[in-house]
Amino acid sequence: YALSGFGEYTFTYEDKLTFVGGLNLDYNWTHGWLFAPRASFKYSFTDAIVLRLAGGRGYRCSNILADNMGMFSTGSTIEIAEGLNTLEDAWTFGGNVTFYLPFGYDSENTYVSFDYFRSTFNNQVVSDQELKDNVVCLYNVNGPSYTNTYQIDFNVDPVERFSITATFRYTDSRVTLAGQGLCERPMTSRFKGVLNLQYATGMSKWIFDLTAQINGPMRLPDFAAREWGMAMSPVYPALYAQVTRKFRGFDVYVGGENLTNFTQKNPVIASSDPFSDKFNASCVWGPIMGIKVYAGVRYTLWKI
């Protein structure tokens, strides 16, 4: 069972400043009292420049089986540390600054924003496939574990019914692994970029959508690095497109995925011997299927 209490205070000053402070106090029958404060702050320097800050503490009871489904796609032995504490505890803080720009068809929808957030774990359950050969070790992190995320977004409607959205995210994620110390978290992409173009004709009868992605490298676990002869996965692109035609009450659409036809070669380690302890399908870092074309019909029963 659990008992919970929550309180919140909001302060506003004209249309410029908003502060929200909250406090959550829980009692969990397994983990005892849990204290989780959080706060957010928004300040508008002008109508065109807005600053947002946020921070707080969060708890989560990890389900080690559901959270690590990938380990069931391996032939490895699962080893759970004695006295494993499944209550994960982290502080997250960061902010965003948004600049609204005076151009485009709708200037209120033209902006560039910058985000930075950091999550620092006081306790975390680690799924480690590198400590022992052909063994998945589950244990509590014993040292620093954090993730820094930087992101920039840009949006503009150059002309009526045509929108451009671009996003780039860089991730610095590190964890202390037994036997390695503080290192880059495996199977976590360093960066990702997305560009989306969408155009709609009058009354949105036709909608054209094109999305391009660039996917950054990720550190491969040491056994995968030895198998494939590379410590990092390569940078690769991806392209998606869709055309939609709207009729009265239903839509018809056709599209394609992975139009660059990039695929990961030999994604499964020891695929020819699926019952061996070396079999491992948990290190897929890229698409395993080539170009995919699809079509469909969307029917609306009623509109609210």
PDB file of C-alpha atoms in Angstrom:
ATOM      1  CA  TYR A   1       0.000   0.000   0.000  1.00  0.00           C
ATOM      2  CA  ALA A   2       0.998   3.657  -0.245  1.00  0.00           C
ATOM      3  CA  LEU A   3      -0.098   6.985   1.227  1.00  0.00           C
ATOM      4  CA  SER A   4       0.418  10.227  -0.642  1.00  0.00           C
ATOM      5  CA  GLY A   5       0.044  13.945  -0.062  1.00  0.00           C
ATOM      6  CA  PHE A   6       0.647  16.774  -2.488  1.00  0.00           C
ATOM      7  CA  GLY A   7       0.740  20.550  -2.175  1.00  0.00           C
ATOM      8  CA  GLU A   8       1.342  23.277  -4.729  1.00  0.00           C
ATOM      9  CA  TYR A   9       1.860  27.020  -4.655  1.00  0.00           C
ATOM     10  CA  THR A  10       1.521  29.302  -7.684  1.00  0.00           C
ATOM     11  CA  PHE A  11       2.719  32.887  -7.881  1.00  0.00           C
ATOM     12  CA  THR A  12       2.148  35.165 -10.879  1.00  0.00           C
ATOM     13  CA  TYR A  13       3.193  38.724 -11.548  1.00  0.00           C
ATOM     14  CA  GLU A  14       1.315  40.456 -14.355  1.00  0.00           C
ATOM     15  CA  ASP A  15       1.931  38.556 -17.606  1.00  0.00           C
ATOM     16  CA  LYS A  16       5.682  38.353 -17.120  1.00  0.00           C
ATOM     17  CA  LEU A  17       6.426  35.930 -14.321  1.00  0.00           C
ATOM     18  CA  THR A  18       4.955  32.644 -13.169  1.00  0.00           C
ATOM     19  CA  PHE A  19       6.369  30.436 -10.415  1.00  0.00           C
ATOM     20  CA  VAL A  20       4.957  27.064  -9.407  1.00  0.00           C
ATOM     21  CA  GLY A  21       6.344  25.123  -6.456  1.00  0.00           C
ATOM     22  CA  GLY A  22       5.161  21.665  -5.510  1.00  0.00           C
ATOM     23  CA  LEU A  23       5.861  19.105  -2.840  1.00  0.00           C
ATOM     24  CA  ASN A  24       4.897  15.451  -2.938  1.00  0.00           C
ATOM     25  CA  LEU A  25       5.236  13.272   0.153  1.00  0.00           C
ATOM     26  CA  ASP A  26       4.624   9.541  -0.207  1.00  0.00           C
ATOM     27  CA  TYR A  27       4.794   6.634   2.146  1.00  0.00           C
ATOM     28  CA  ASN A  28       5.512   3.331   0.434  1.00  0.00           C
ATOM     29  CA  TRP A  29       5.194   0.135   2.434  1.00  0.00           C
ATOM     30  CA  THR A  30       8.441  -1.173   0.927  1.00  0.00           C
ATOM     31  CA  HIS A  31      10.604   1.947   0.715  1.00  0.00           C
ATOM     32  CA  GLY A  32       9.239   4.181   3.486  1.00  0.00           C
ATOM     33  CA  TRP A  33       8.878   7.956   3.216  1.00  0.00           C
ATOM     34  CA  LEU A  34       9.656   9.527  -0.164  1.00  0.00           C
ATOM     35  CA  PHE A  35      10.162  13.287  -0.418  1.00  0.00           C
ATOM     36  CA  ALA A  36       9.819  14.749  -3.927  1.00  0.00           C
ATOM     37  CA  PRO A  37       9.890  18.543  -4.372  1.00  0.00           C
ATOM     38  CA  ARG A  38       9.649  20.256  -7.745  1.00  0.00           C
ATOM     39  CA  ALA A  39       9.456  23.780  -9.103  1.00  0.00           C
ATOM     40  CA  SER A  40       8.997  25.573 -12.394  1.00  0.00           C
ATOM     41  CA  PHE A  41       9.628  29.173 -13.368  1.00  0.00           C
ATOM     42  CA  LYS A  42       8.619  31.178 -16.436  1.00  0.00           C
ATOM     43  CA  TYR A  43       9.674  34.713 -17.251  1.00  0.00           C
ATOM     44  CA  SER A  44       8.816  36.732 -20.367  1.00  0.00           C
ATOM     45  CA  PHE A  45      11.503  39.325 -20.973  1.00  0.00           C
ATOM     46  CA  THR A  46       9.440  40.560 -23.932  1.00  0.00           C
ATOM     47  CA  ASP A  47       6.677  39.063 -26.056  1.00  0.00           C
ATOM     48  CA  ALA A  48       9.450  37.609 -28.224  1.00  0.00           C
ATOM     49  CA  ILE A  49      11.778  36.148 -25.536  1.00  0.00           C
ATOM     50  CA  VAL A  50      10.568  33.629 -22.959  1.00  0.00           C
ATOM     51  CA  LEU A  51      12.660  31.809 -20.346  1.00  0.00           C
ATOM     52  CA  ARG A  52      11.526  28.631 -18.597  1.00  0.00           C
ATOM     53  CA  LEU A  53      13.303  26.780 -15.781  1.00  0.00           C
ATOM     54  CA  ALA A  54      12.255  23.552 -14.090  1.00  0.00           C
ATOM     55  CA  GLY A  55      13.647  21.081 -11.608  1.00  0.00           C
ATOM     56  CA  GLY A  56      12.620  18.385  -9.224  1.00  0.00           C
ATOM     57  CA  ARG A  57      13.132  14.986  -7.731  1.00  0.00           C
ATOM     58  CA  GLY A  58      11.527  11.800  -8.952  1.00  0.00           C
ATOM     59  CA  TYR A  59      11.214   8.216  -7.729  1.00  0.00           C
ATOM     60  CA  ARG A  60      10.406   5.112  -9.683  1.00  0.00           C
ATOM     61  CA  CYS A  61      10.111   1.473  -8.661  1.00  0.00           C
ATOM     62  CA  SER A  62      11.916  -0.423 -11.385  1.00  0.00           C
ATOM     63  CA  ASN A  63      10.416  -3.636 -12.690  1.00  0.00           C
ATOM     64  CA  ILE A  64      13.673  -5.306 -13.636  1.00  0.00           C
ATOM     65  CA  LEU A  65      12.010  -7.795 -15.983  1.00  0.00           C
ATOM     66  CA  ALA A  66       9.745  -5.393 -17.896  1.00  0.00           C
ATOM     67  CA  ASP A  67      12.428  -2.682 -18.020  1.00  0.00           C
ATOM     68  CA  ASN A  68      15.042  -4.993 -19.502  1.00  0.00           C
ATOM     69  CA  MET A  69      13.111  -7.031 -22.053  1.00  0.00           C
ATOM     70  CA  GLY A  70      16.152  -7.016 -24.317  1.00  0.00           C
ATOM     71  CA  MET A  71      17.970  -9.447 -22.055  1.00  0.00           C
ATOM     72  CA  PHE A  72      15.376 -12.096 -22.943  1.00  0.00           C
ATOM     73  CA  SER A  73      16.514 -11.923 -26.567  1.00  0.00           C
ATOM     74  CA  THR A  74      19.904 -13.290 -25.572  1.00  0.00           C
ATOM     75  CA  GLY A  75      21.231 -16.671 -24.514  1.00  0.00           C
ATOM     76  CA  SER A  76      22.965 -15.062 -21.544  1.00  0.00           C
ATOM     77  CA  THR A  77      22.498 -16.041 -17.919  1.00  0.00           C
ATOM     78  CA  ILE A  78      20.703 -13.421 -15.820  1.00  0.00           C
ATOM     79  CA  GLU A  79      22.438 -12.594 -12.544  1.00  0.00           C
ATOM     80  CA  ILE A  80      20.627 -10.371 -10.023  1.00  0.00           C
ATOM     81  CA  ALA A  81      22.703  -8.790  -7.256  1.00  0.00           C
ATOM     82  CA  GLU A  82      21.793  -9.747  -3.725  1.00  0.00           C
ATOM     83  CA  GLY A  83      19.782  -7.063  -1.946  1.00  0.00           C
ATOM     84  CA  LEU A  84      18.989  -5.192  -5.173  1.00  0.00           C
ATOM     85  CA  ASN A  85      17.272  -1.878  -4.429  1.00  0.00           C
ATOM     86  CA  THR A  86      14.694  -1.338  -7.176  1.00  0.00           C
ATOM     87  CA  LEU A  87      13.731   2.185  -6.068  1.00  0.00           C
ATOM     88  CA  GLU A  88      15.339   4.516  -8.598  1.00  0.00           C
ATOM     89  CA  ASP A  89      15.938   8.072  -7.399  1.00  0.00           C
ATOM     90  CA  ALA A  90      16.912  11.012  -9.611  1.00  0.00           C
ATOM     91  CA  TRP A  91      17.071  14.794  -9.704  1.00  0.00           C
ATOM     92  CA  THR A  92      16.278  16.541 -12.981  1.00  0.00           C
ATOM     93  CA  PHE A  93      16.772  20.213 -13.708  1.00  0.00           C
ATOM     94  CA  GLY A  94      17.178  22.442 -16.716  1.00  0.00           C
ATOM     95  CA  GLY A  95      15.569  25.110 -18.786  1.00  0.00           C
ATOM     96  CA  ASN A  96      14.438  26.468 -22.104  1.00  0.00           C
ATOM     97  CA  VAL A  97      14.708  29.823 -23.813  1.00  0.00           C
ATOM     98  CA  THR A  98      12.476  30.567 -26.795  1.00  0.00           C
ATOM     99  CA  PHE A  99      12.885  33.401 -29.275  1.00  0.00           C
ATOM    100  CA  TYR A 100       9.874  34.270 -31.445  1.00  0.00           C
ATOM    101  CA  LEU A 101      11.024  35.665 -34.790  1.00  0.00           C
ATOM    102  CA  PRO A 102       9.272  38.349 -36.861  1.00  0.00           C
ATOM    103  CA  PHE A 103       8.966  36.581 -40.207  1.00  0.00           C
ATOM    104  CA  GLY A 104       7.041  33.809 -41.911  1.00  0.00           C
ATOM    105  CA  TYR A 105       3.368  33.558 -42.798  1.00  0.00           C
ATOM    106  CA  ASP A 106       2.399  33.341 -39.102  1.00  0.00           C
ATOM    107  CA  SER A 107       5.046  35.044 -36.973  1.00  0.00           C
ATOM    108  CA  GLU A 108       3.538  33.565 -33.795  1.00  0.00           C
ATOM    109  CA  ASN A 109       4.534  30.158 -35.146  1.00  0.00           C
ATOM    110  CA  THR A 110       8.095  31.183 -36.063  1.00  0.00           C
ATOM    111  CA  TYR A 111      10.560  30.492 -33.292  1.00  0.00           C
ATOM    112  CA  VAL A 112      13.896  29.040 -32.301  1.00  0.00           C
ATOM    113  CA  SER A 113      14.296  27.437 -28.879  1.00  0.00           C
ATOM    114  CA  PHE A 114      17.203  26.053 -26.888  1.00  0.00           C
ATOM    115  CA  ASP A 115      16.828  23.364 -24.204  1.00  0.00           C
ATOM    116  CA  TYR A 116      19.187  21.919 -21.624  1.00  0.00           C
ATOM    117  CA  PHE A 117      18.241  19.282 -19.050  1.00  0.00           C
ATOM    118  CA  ARG A 118      20.319  17.130 -16.736  1.00  0.00           C
ATOM    119  CA  SER A 119      19.209  14.033 -14.844  1.00  0.00           C
ATOM    120  CA  THR A 120      21.423  12.794 -12.016  1.00  0.00           C
ATOM    121  CA  PHE A 121      20.690   9.447 -10.399  1.00  0.00           C
ATOM    122  CA  ASN A 122      21.123   8.890  -6.689  1.00  0.00           C
ATOM    123  CA  ASN A 123      20.177   5.261  -7.274  1.00  0.00           C
ATOM    124  CA  GLN A 124      19.654   3.332 -10.481  1.00  0.00           C
ATOM    125  CA  VAL A 125      19.308  -0.293 -11.530  1.00  0.00           C
ATOM    126  CA  VAL A 126      21.936  -1.103 -14.151  1.00  0.00           C
ATOM    127  CA  SER A 127      21.641  -3.863 -16.743  1.00  0.00           C
ATOM    128  CA  ASP A 128      25.275  -4.685 -17.535  1.00  0.00           C
ATOM    129  CA  GLN A 129      26.243  -7.124 -20.298  1.00  0.00           C
ATOM    130  CA  GLU A 130      29.947  -6.219 -20.171  1.00  0.00           C
ATOM    131  CA  LEU A 131      31.007  -7.297 -16.677  1.00  0.00           C
ATOM    132  CA  LYS A 132      30.975 -11.029 -17.455  1.00  0.00           C
ATOM    133  CA  ASP A 133      30.920 -12.877 -20.749  1.00  0.00           C
ATOM    134  CA  ASN A 134      27.447 -14.137 -21.678  1.00  0.00           C
ATOM    135  CA  VAL A 135      25.940 -12.891 -18.408  1.00  0.00           C
ATOM    136  CA  VAL A 136      23.472 -10.026 -17.846  1.00  0.00           C
ATOM    137  CA  CYS A 137      24.257  -8.533 -14.435  1.00  0.00           C
ATOM    138  CA  LEU A 138      21.596  -6.461 -12.681  1.00  0.00           C
ATOM    139  CA  TYR A 139      22.913  -4.320  -9.840  1.00  0.00           C
ATOM    140  CA  ASN A 140      22.672  -0.868  -8.287  1.00  0.00           C
ATOM    141  CA  VAL A 141      24.948   1.776  -9.723  1.00  0.00           C
ATOM    142  CA  ASN A 142      27.915   2.507  -7.442  1.00  0.00           C
ATOM    143  CA  GLY A 143      29.084   5.912  -8.592  1.00  0.00           C
ATOM    144  CA  PRO A 144      27.931   8.752 -10.838  1.00  0.00           C
ATOM    145  CA  SER A 145      25.150   8.211 -13.365  1.00  0.00           C
ATOM    146  CA  TYR A 146      23.810  11.147 -15.329  1.00  0.00           C
ATOM    147  CA  THR A 147      22.461  12.353 -18.662  1.00  0.00           C
ATOM    148  CA  ASN A 148      22.914  15.815 -20.168  1.00  0.00           C
ATOM    149  CA  THR A 149      20.561  16.644 -23.034  1.00  0.00           C
ATOM    150  CA  TYR A 150      20.956  19.652 -25.319  1.00  0.00           C
ATOM    151  CA  GLN A 151      18.338  20.441 -27.947  1.00  0.00           C
ATOM    152  CA  ILE A 152      17.617  23.168 -30.485  1.00  0.00           C
ATOM    153  CA  ASP A 153      14.284  23.528 -32.317  1.00  0.00           C
ATOM    154  CA  PHE A 154      13.317  25.759 -35.201  1.00  0.00           C
ATOM    155  CA  ASN A 155       9.856  26.198 -36.688  1.00  0.00           C
ATOM    156  CA  VAL A 156       8.553  28.431 -39.473  1.00  0.00           C
ATOM    157  CA  ASP A 157       5.640  28.627 -41.899  1.00  0.00           C
ATOM    158  CA  PRO A 158       7.271  30.327 -44.908  1.00  0.00           C
ATOM    159  CA  VAL A 159       3.957  30.576 -46.771  1.00  0.00           C
ATOM    160  CA  GLU A 160       0.380  29.647 -46.032  1.00  0.00           C
ATOM    161  CA  ARG A 161      -0.133  25.912 -45.322  1.00  0.00           C
ATOM    162  CA  PHE A 162       3.582  25.103 -45.591  1.00  0.00           C
ATOM    163  CA  SER A 163       5.515  24.354 -42.385  1.00  0.00           C
ATOM    164  CA  ILE A 164       9.179  23.584 -41.723  1.00  0.00           C
ATOM    165  CA  THR A 165      10.307  22.055 -38.440  1.00  0.00           C
ATOM    166  CA  ALA A 166      13.915  21.228 -37.593  1.00  0.00           C
ATOM    167  CA  THR A 167      15.241  19.653 -34.394  1.00  0.00           C
ATOM    168  CA  PHE A 168      18.722  18.637 -33.286  1.00  0.00           C
ATOM    169  CA  ARG A 169      19.446  16.862 -30.004  1.00  0.00           C
ATOM    170  CA  TYR A 170      22.800  15.995 -28.448  1.00  0.00           C
ATOM    171  CA  THR A 171      22.976  13.547 -25.543  1.00  0.00           C
ATOM    172  CA  ASP A 172      25.870  13.013 -23.138  1.00  0.00           C
ATOM    173  CA  SER A 173      24.868   9.967 -21.078  1.00  0.00           C
ATOM    174  CA  ARG A 174      27.309   8.311 -18.689  1.00  0.00           C
ATOM    175  CA  VAL A 175      27.066   5.609 -16.061  1.00  0.00           C
ATOM    176  CA  THR A 176      29.436   3.908 -13.631  1.00  0.00           C
ATOM    177  CA  LEU A 177      29.769   0.241 -14.609  1.00  0.00           C
ATOM    178  CA  ALA A 178      31.466  -2.365 -12.433  1.00  0.00           C
ATOM    179  CA  GLY A 179      34.943  -3.036 -13.770  1.00  0.00           C
ATOM    180  CA  GLN A 180      34.933   0.023 -16.063  1.00  0.00           C
ATOM    181  CA  GLY A 181      34.184   3.032 -13.898  1.00  0.00           C
ATOM    182  CA  LEU A 182      32.424   6.035 -15.381  1.00  0.00           C
ATOM    183  CA  CYS A 183      31.880   5.439 -19.091  1.00  0.00           C
ATOM    184  CA  GLU A 184      29.544   6.320 -21.932  1.00  0.00           C
ATOM    185  CA  ARG A 185      26.229   4.544 -21.559  1.00  0.00           C
ATOM    186  CA  PRO A 186      26.060   1.759 -24.184  1.00  0.00           C
ATOM    187  CA  MET A 187      23.403   1.711 -26.920  1.00  0.00           C
ATOM    188  CA  THR A 188      22.579   5.407 -26.434  1.00  0.00           C
ATOM    189  CA  SER A 189      22.743   7.619 -29.515  1.00  0.00           C
ATOM    190  CA  ARG A 190      24.948  10.701 -29.144  1.00  0.00           C
ATOM    191  CA  PHE A 191      22.840  12.876 -31.389  1.00  0.00           C
ATOM    192  CA  LYS A 192      19.811  12.940 -33.643  1.00  0.00           C
ATOM    193  CA  GLY A 193      18.559  15.484 -36.158  1.00  0.00           C
ATOM    194  CA  VAL A 194      15.098  15.700 -37.716  1.00  0.00           C
ATOM    195  CA  LEU A 195      13.811  17.900 -40.550  1.00  0.00           C
ATOM    196  CA  ASN A 196      10.095  17.826 -41.362  1.00  0.00           C
ATOM    197  CA  LEU A 197       8.421  19.544 -44.313  1.00  0.00           C
ATOM    198  CA  GLN A 198       4.639  19.554 -44.637  1.00  0.00           C
ATOM    199  CA  TYR A 199       2.413  21.194 -47.215  1.00  0.00           C
ATOM    200  CA  ALA A 200      -1.367  21.160 -47.453  1.00  0.00           C
ATOM    201  CA  THR A 201      -3.516  22.403 -50.321  1.00  0.00           C
ATOM    202  CA  GLY A 202      -6.664  24.463 -49.792  1.00  0.00           C
ATOM    203  CA  MET A 203      -9.121  22.877 -47.358  1.00  0.00           C
ATOM    204  CA  SER A 204      -6.338  20.336 -46.674  1.00  0.00           C
ATOM    205  CA  LYS A 205      -7.595  18.080 -49.436  1.00  0.00           C
ATOM    206  CA  TRP A 206      -4.017  17.021 -50.146  1.00  0.00           C
ATOM    207  CA  ILE A 207      -1.314  16.781 -47.469  1.00  0.00           C
ATOM    208  CA  PHE A 208       2.328  16.121 -48.352  1.00  0.00           C
ATOM    209  CA  ASP A 209       4.708  15.143 -45.564  1.00  0.00           C
ATOM    210  CA  LEU A 210       8.465  14.540 -45.787  1.00  0.00           C
ATOM    211  CA  THR A 211      10.735  13.727 -42.822  1.00  0.00           C
ATOM    212  CA  ALA A 212      14.528  13.341 -42.941  1.00  0.00           C
ATOM    213  CA  GLN A 213      16.596  12.050 -40.019  1.00  0.00           C
ATOM    214  CA  ILE A 214      20.270  11.825 -39.198  1.00  0.00           C
ATOM    215  CA  ASN A 215      21.079   9.311 -36.453  1.00  0.00           C
ATOM    216  CA  GLY A 216      24.292   9.646 -34.491  1.00  0.00           C
ATOM    217  CA  PRO A 217      26.683   6.968 -33.258  1.00  0.00           C
ATOM    218  CA  MET A 218      26.296   4.948 -30.069  1.00  0.00           C
ATOM    219  CA  ARG A 219      28.844   3.038 -28.035  1.00  0.00           C
ATOM    220  CA  LEU A 220      28.534  -0.688 -28.573  1.00  0.00           C
ATOM    221  CA  PRO A 221      29.011  -3.136 -25.679  1.00  0.00           C
ATOM    222  CA  ASP A 222      32.482  -4.659 -25.774  1.00  0.00           C
ATOM    223  CA  PHE A 223      31.297  -8.107 -26.954  1.00  0.00           C
ATOM    224  CA  ALA A 224      29.400  -6.520 -29.868  1.00  0.00           C
ATOM    225  CA  ALA A 225      32.383  -4.299 -30.667  1.00  0.00           C
ATOM    226  CA  ARG A 226      34.597  -7.393 -30.916  1.00  0.00           C
ATOM    227  CA  GLU A 227      32.034  -9.232 -33.045  1.00  0.00           C
ATOM    228  CA  TRP A 228      31.525  -6.408 -35.550  1.00  0.00           C
ATOM    229  CA  GLY A 229      35.005  -4.874 -35.419  1.00  0.00           C
ATOM    230  CA  MET A 230      33.862  -1.372 -34.425  1.00  0.00           C
ATOM    231  CA  ALA A 231      33.519   0.375 -31.087  1.00  0.00           C
ATOM    232  CA  MET A 232      30.810   2.781 -32.288  1.00  0.00           C
ATOM    233  CA  SER A 233      27.852   2.342 -34.578  1.00  0.00           C
ATOM    234  CA  PRO A 234      28.003   4.468 -37.746  1.00  0.00           C
ATOM    235  CA  VAL A 235      26.080   7.636 -38.460  1.00  0.00           C
ATOM    236  CA  TYR A 236      23.209   6.878 -40.823  1.00  0.00           C
ATOM    237  CA  PRO A 237      20.301   8.745 -42.494  1.00  0.00           C
ATOM    238  CA  ALA A 238      16.635   7.872 -42.735  1.00  0.00           C
ATOM    239  CA  LEU A 239      13.906   9.285 -44.955  1.00  0.00           C
ATOM    240  CA  TYR A 240      10.112   9.033 -44.619  1.00  0.00           C
ATOM    241  CA  ALA A 241       7.344  10.398 -46.856  1.00  0.00           C
ATOM    242  CA  GLN A 242       3.552  10.308 -46.948  1.00  0.00           C
ATOM    243  CA  VAL A 243       0.803  11.735 -49.164  1.00  0.00           C
ATOM    244  CA  THR A 244      -2.760  11.968 -47.859  1.00  0.00           C
ATOM    245  CA  ARG A 245      -5.921  12.708 -49.838  1.00  0.00           C
ATOM    246  CA  LYS A 246      -8.933  13.741 -47.771  1.00  0.00           C
ATOM    247  CA  PHE A 247     -12.478  12.961 -48.843  1.00  0.00           C
ATOM    248  CA  ARG A 248     -15.744  13.517 -47.035  1.00  0.00           C
ATOM    249  CA  GLY A 249     -15.574  11.235 -44.001  1.00  0.00           C
ATOM    250  CA  PHE A 250     -12.441   9.310 -44.907  1.00  0.00           C
ATOM    251  CA  ASP A 251      -8.792   9.714 -45.938  1.00  0.00           C
ATOM    252  CA  VAL A 252      -6.609   7.721 -48.304  1.00  0.00           C
ATOM    253  CA  TYR A 253      -2.856   7.749 -47.747  1.00  0.00           C
ATOM    254  CA  VAL A 254       0.272   6.212 -49.211  1.00  0.00           C
ATOM    255  CA  GLY A 255       3.804   6.494 -47.908  1.00  0.00           C
ATOM    256  CA  GLY A 256       7.248   5.034 -47.515  1.00  0.00           C
ATOM    257  CA  GLU A 257       9.683   4.386 -44.669  1.00  0.00           C
ATOM    258  CA  ASN A 258      13.471   4.074 -44.687  1.00  0.00           C
ATOM    259  CA  LEU A 259      13.588   5.378 -48.249  1.00  0.00           C
ATOM    260  CA  THR A 260      17.394   5.615 -48.031  1.00  0.00           C
ATOM    261  CA  ASN A 261      17.362   1.794 -47.758  1.00  0.00           C
ATOM    262  CA  PHE A 262      20.032   1.772 -45.047  1.00  0.00           C
ATOM    263  CA  THR A 263      20.106  -1.424 -42.965  1.00  0.00           C
ATOM    264  CA  GLN A 264      22.255  -2.892 -40.232  1.00  0.00           C
ATOM    265  CA  LYS A 265      24.106  -5.935 -41.447  1.00  0.00           C
ATOM    266  CA  ASN A 266      24.117  -9.071 -39.279  1.00  0.00           C
ATOM    267  CA  PRO A 267      22.219  -7.472 -36.362  1.00  0.00           C
ATOM    268  CA  VAL A 268      22.008 -10.738 -34.377  1.00  0.00           C
ATOM    269  CA  ILE A 269      25.156 -12.139 -32.844  1.00  0.00           C
ATOM    270  CA  ALA A 270      25.513 -15.917 -33.231  1.00  0.00           C
ATOM    271  CA  SER A 271      22.250 -16.045 -35.201  1.00  0.00           C
ATOM    272  CA  SER A 272      23.150 -19.474 -36.571  1.00  0.00           C
ATOM    273  CA  ASP A 273      23.243 -20.922 -33.049  1.00  0.00           C
ATOM    274  CA  PRO A 274      20.149 -19.542 -31.258  1.00  0.00           C
ATOM    275  CA  PHE A 275      20.414 -21.913 -28.280  1.00  0.00           C
ATOM    276  CA  SER A 276      24.000 -21.002 -27.375  1.00  0.00           C
ATOM    277  CA  ASP A 277      24.947 -18.592 -24.589  1.00  0.00           C
ATOM    278  CA  LYS A 278      26.579 -16.339 -27.218  1.00  0.00           C
ATOM    279  CA  PHE A 279      23.277 -15.661 -29.027  1.00  0.00           C
ATOM    280  CA  ASN A 280      22.395 -11.969 -28.643  1.00  0.00           C
ATOM    281  CA  ALA A 281      19.765  -9.885 -30.433  1.00  0.00           C
ATOM    282  CA  SER A 282      19.828  -6.958 -27.994  1.00  0.00           C
ATOM    283  CA  CYS A 283      22.342  -4.767 -29.810  1.00  0.00           C
ATOM    284  CA  VAL A 284      20.322  -3.575 -32.778  1.00  0.00           C
ATOM    285  CA  TRP A 285      21.413   0.024 -33.465  1.00  0.00           C
ATOM    286  CA  GLY A 286      19.823   0.630 -36.886  1.00  0.00           C
ATOM    287  CA  PRO A 287      17.052  -0.458 -39.256  1.00  0.00           C
ATOM    288  CA  ILE A 288      16.962  -4.162 -40.083  1.00  0.00           C
ATOM    289  CA  MET A 289      14.394  -3.768 -42.877  1.00  0.00           C
ATOM    290  CA  GLY A 290      14.956  -1.841 -46.104  1.00  0.00           C
ATOM    291  CA  ILE A 291      12.484   0.325 -47.972  1.00  0.00           C
ATOM    292  CA  LYS A 292       8.906  -0.153 -46.802  1.00  0.00           C
ATOM    293  CA  VAL A 293       5.916   1.122 -48.809  1.00  0.00           C
ATOM    294  CA  TYR A 294       2.423   1.222 -47.320  1.00  0.00           C
ATOM    295  CA  ALA A 295      -1.083   2.462 -48.128  1.00  0.00           C
ATOM    296  CA  GLY A 296      -4.261   2.723 -46.129  1.00  0.00           C
ATOM    297  CA  VAL A 297      -7.695   4.215 -45.575  1.00  0.00           C
ATOM    298  CA  ARG A 298      -8.732   6.169 -42.480  1.00  0.00           C
ATOM    299  CA  TYR A 299     -12.483   6.365 -41.875  1.00  0.00           C
ATOM    300  CA  THR A 300     -14.015   8.775 -39.358  1.00  0.00           C
ATOM    301  CA  LEU A 301     -17.221   7.520 -37.739  1.00  0.00           C
ATOM    302  CA  TRP A 302     -18.114  10.860 -36.197  1.00  0.00           C
ATOM    303  CA  LYS A 303     -16.474  14.117 -35.189  1.00  0.00           C
ATOM    304  CA  ILE A 304     -16.777  15.665 -31.776  1.00  0.00           C
TER     305      ILE A 304
END
